[in-house]
Coordinates of C-alpha atoms and ligand atoms in Angstrom, one line a residue:
M290 CA 3.8 -5.1 -15.7
A291 CA 6.0 -2.4 -17.6
T292 CA 3.7 0.1 -17.3
L293 CA 2.9 -0.2 -14.4
W294 CA 6.2 0.5 -13.1
E295 CA 7.3 2.8 -16.2
Q296 CA 4.5 4.9 -14.4
L297 CA 5.5 4.5 -11.0
G298 CA 9.6 6.1 -12.2
E299 CA 11.0 2.9 -11.2
E300 CA 13.7 0.6 -12.8
K301 CA 11.9 -3.1 -13.0
D302 CA 13.6 -6.2 -10.9
E303 CA 13.3 -8.3 -13.2
G304 CA 14.0 -10.1 -10.3
L305 CA 12.0 -9.0 -7.3
L306 CA 9.4 -9.2 -10.3
S307 CA 9.5 -13.0 -10.6
C308 CA 9.5 -13.1 -6.4
G309 CA 6.5 -10.8 -6.6
M310 CA 4.7 -13.0 -8.2
L311 CA 5.1 -16.5 -6.2
M312 CA 3.3 -13.8 -3.5
W313 CA -0.9 -14.9 -4.4
K314 CA 0.3 -19.0 -4.9
I315 CA 0.9 -18.6 -0.5
K316 CA -1.2 -20.4 0.3
E317 CA -1.5 -19.4 3.9
L318 CA -2.5 -15.6 2.9
N319 CA -6.2 -15.2 3.2
A320 CA -8.1 -15.4 -0.1
E321 CA -9.4 -11.9 0.5
L322 CA -5.3 -10.4 0.3
R323 CA -4.3 -12.8 -2.4
Q324 CA -6.7 -11.7 -4.9
F325 CA -6.1 -8.3 -4.4
I326 CA -2.3 -8.8 -4.4
F327 CA -3.1 -11.1 -7.8
K328 CA -4.9 -8.0 -9.1
W329 CA -1.6 -5.9 -8.3
N330 CA 0.1 -8.1 -10.3
Q331 CA -2.0 -8.0 -12.8
G332 CA -1.8 -4.4 -12.9
M333 CA -6.4 -3.9 -12.1
V334 CA -5.9 -2.4 -9.1
H335 CA -7.1 1.5 -11.0
G336 CA -7.1 4.7 -9.4
N337 CA -9.8 7.2 -10.4
T338 CA -8.2 8.2 -13.0
V339 CA -8.6 4.9 -15.3
I340 CA -12.0 4.2 -13.5
S341 CA -13.2 7.8 -14.7
H342 CA -13.5 6.1 -18.0
F343 CA -16.2 3.5 -17.3
G344 CA -18.5 5.0 -15.2
D345 CA -19.6 8.4 -13.4
V346 CA -16.6 8.6 -11.8
D347 CA -14.5 12.4 -11.2
R348 CA -11.2 11.4 -11.8
K349 CA -9.2 13.4 -8.5
C350 CA -7.7 12.0 -5.8
T351 CA -10.4 10.6 -3.1
F352 CA -8.2 11.5 0.0
C353 CA -7.1 14.2 -1.3
K354 CA -10.9 16.1 -1.7
I355 CA -12.0 14.6 1.9
T356 CA -8.8 16.4 3.3
K357 CA -8.7 19.3 1.7
L358 CA -12.3 20.0 2.1
S359 CA -12.0 19.2 5.4
G360 CA -9.1 21.9 5.8
L361 CA -11.0 24.9 3.9
E362 CA -14.6 24.2 6.0
Y363 CA -12.2 24.4 9.5
R364 CA -11.4 27.8 7.9
L365 CA -14.3 28.7 7.1
G366 CA -16.3 27.4 10.0
R367 CA -19.1 26.6 8.3
E368 CA -19.5 24.4 5.2
A369 CA -18.5 24.7 1.8
T370 CA -20.5 26.1 -0.8
D371 CA -20.4 24.4 -4.6
A372 CA -18.7 27.0 -5.7
E373 CA -16.3 26.6 -3.5
K374 CA -15.2 23.1 -3.4
E375 CA -15.2 23.4 -7.1
G376 CA -12.4 25.8 -6.5
L377 CA -10.3 23.3 -5.2
V378 CA -7.2 22.0 -6.3
I379 CA -6.8 18.5 -5.6
A380 CA -4.3 15.7 -7.9
D381 CA -5.7 13.0 -10.2
E382 CA -5.4 9.6 -9.1
D383 CA -3.6 8.2 -11.1
R384 CA -1.7 4.9 -10.0
K385 CA 2.0 7.4 -9.4
H386 CA -0.4 9.0 -6.5
I387 CA -2.8 6.6 -4.7
Y388 CA 0.1 4.3 -4.8
W389 CA 2.8 6.8 -3.3
E390 CA 2.7 10.1 -3.1
C391 CA -0.7 11.1 -2.3
P392 CA 0.0 13.0 1.0
T393 CA -2.7 11.3 3.1
V394 CA -0.8 7.5 1.2
Q395 CA 2.9 8.5 2.7
E396 CA 1.8 9.4 5.8
A397 CA -0.3 6.3 6.1
I398 CA 3.0 4.5 4.8
Q399 CA 4.9 5.6 6.9
R400 CA 3.1 5.6 10.4
I401 CA 2.4 2.2 10.1
F402 CA 6.2 1.0 8.7
R403 CA 7.7 3.2 11.6
G404 CA 4.7 1.8 13.8
V405 CA 4.7 -2.2 13.5
W406 CA 9.1 -2.1 13.1
Q407 CA 9.6 0.7 15.9
V408 CA 11.9 2.2 13.3
D409 CA 12.7 5.4 13.0
V410 CA 13.1 5.7 9.1
D411 CA 10.7 5.9 6.2
V412 CA 10.8 3.2 4.0
E413 CA 11.4 3.9 0.5
K414 CA 9.2 3.9 -2.6
K415 CA 11.0 1.1 -4.4
D416 CA 11.5 -0.8 -1.1
F417 CA 7.5 -0.3 0.4
L418 CA 6.6 -0.9 -4.0
M419 CA 8.4 -3.7 -5.6
G420 CA 10.1 -5.2 -2.4
R421 CA 13.9 -5.8 -1.3
R422 CA 16.2 -8.4 -1.5
M423 CA 17.3 -9.7 0.4
V424 CA 19.5 -13.1 1.4
Y425 CA 16.2 -16.2 1.5
V426 CA 13.3 -16.0 -0.8
E427 CA 11.4 -16.5 1.7
A428 CA 11.8 -13.4 3.6
T429 CA 11.6 -11.4 0.6
L430 CA 7.9 -13.0 0.1
L431 CA 7.5 -12.1 3.6
Y432 CA 8.5 -8.1 2.9
M433 CA 7.0 -8.3 -0.4
C434 CA 4.1 -9.8 1.4
M435 CA 3.9 -7.3 4.5
N436 CA 4.0 -4.5 2.4
M437 CA 0.7 -5.6 0.2
F438 CA -1.4 -6.4 3.4
I439 CA 0.4 -2.2 4.2
K440 CA -1.5 -1.1 0.3
Y441 CA -4.6 -3.5 1.0
K442 CA -5.7 -2.3 4.0
I443 CA -5.3 1.8 2.7
W444 CA -7.0 0.1 -0.6
K445 CA -10.0 -0.6 1.4
Y446 CA -10.5 2.6 3.2
K447 CA -9.7 4.7 -0.3
L448 CA -12.5 2.3 -2.1
A449 CA -14.6 3.1 1.5
E450 CA -14.1 7.4 1.1
V451 CA -12.6 7.5 4.2
T452 CA -9.4 8.1 5.7
P453 CA -6.7 5.3 6.6
N454 CA -7.7 4.6 10.5
I455 CA -3.3 4.4 11.0
N456 CA -3.6 3.0 14.4
C457 CA -6.1 0.4 13.5
I458 CA -4.3 -0.2 10.4
I459 CA -0.9 -1.4 12.2
N460 CA -3.1 -3.4 15.4
D461 CA -4.7 -5.4 12.0
V462 CA -0.9 -5.3 10.7
N463 CA 1.0 -6.5 13.7
I464 CA -2.5 -9.5 13.8
W465 CA -1.1 -10.7 10.7
L466 CA 2.4 -10.6 11.7
R467 CA 1.2 -12.6 14.1
D468 CA -0.7 -15.3 12.2
I469 CA 1.8 -16.3 9.3
T470 CA 4.0 -15.9 12.0
R471 CA 2.6 -19.8 13.2
Y472 CA 4.0 -20.9 10.5
N473 CA 7.7 -22.2 11.5
K474 CA 9.3 -21.5 7.8
W475 CA 7.8 -18.5 7.9
R476 CA 8.4 -17.0 11.4
I477 CA 12.4 -18.2 11.1
M478 CA 12.1 -15.4 8.2
L479 CA 11.2 -12.5 10.6
P480 CA 14.4 -11.8 12.7
L481 CA 15.8 -11.4 9.0
V482 CA 13.3 -9.4 7.9
R483 CA 14.0 -7.3 11.0
R484 CA 17.3 -6.7 10.6
H485 CA 17.5 -5.5 7.3
I486 CA 14.6 -3.5 8.2
Q487 CA 16.3 -1.9 11.2
G488 CA 19.3 -1.9 9.0
Ligands
ZN567 ZN1 -4.9 12.2 -2.8

């Protein structure tokens, strides 16, 4: 875990870390999301820089590869040649990049966050990736779980090697929020989380 935060350039926050460890035990979350949370906590959600050690995978960013190539082909007005593809400068898909810094990921996170909460402010890196302390642990957990759900959704697009469909994800997050707040325990936390986000 320490290395994860070091890699992300964020100071470790023990309180939020232990809160994060509770997340995957929340029974109201579906099994797939819990599994993703567990893997994330264990530092097992790897980008291509790590995966490339194990097989025939390029270490470059999946999303940047797609957007840079389509940008190039748009400018050329035709398919790029192999040499032209080779010439593209594409960032490595390390954690810092694929969790936050990738322009595609960054745009998706901010647009989803603004869309779901109907706010005009960006979510900060630490809040999104690590969490944010609120008065009640449950409120902190709800906020963390929602951000985790967004990560998980974007991650699925990465695995499928397609750029995220932002409106689809906003819709999924809203459905997810509606589902989890059917439980009273979580429903009463929603206004608190909303107040925090709206500042
Ligand atoms: Zn990228």
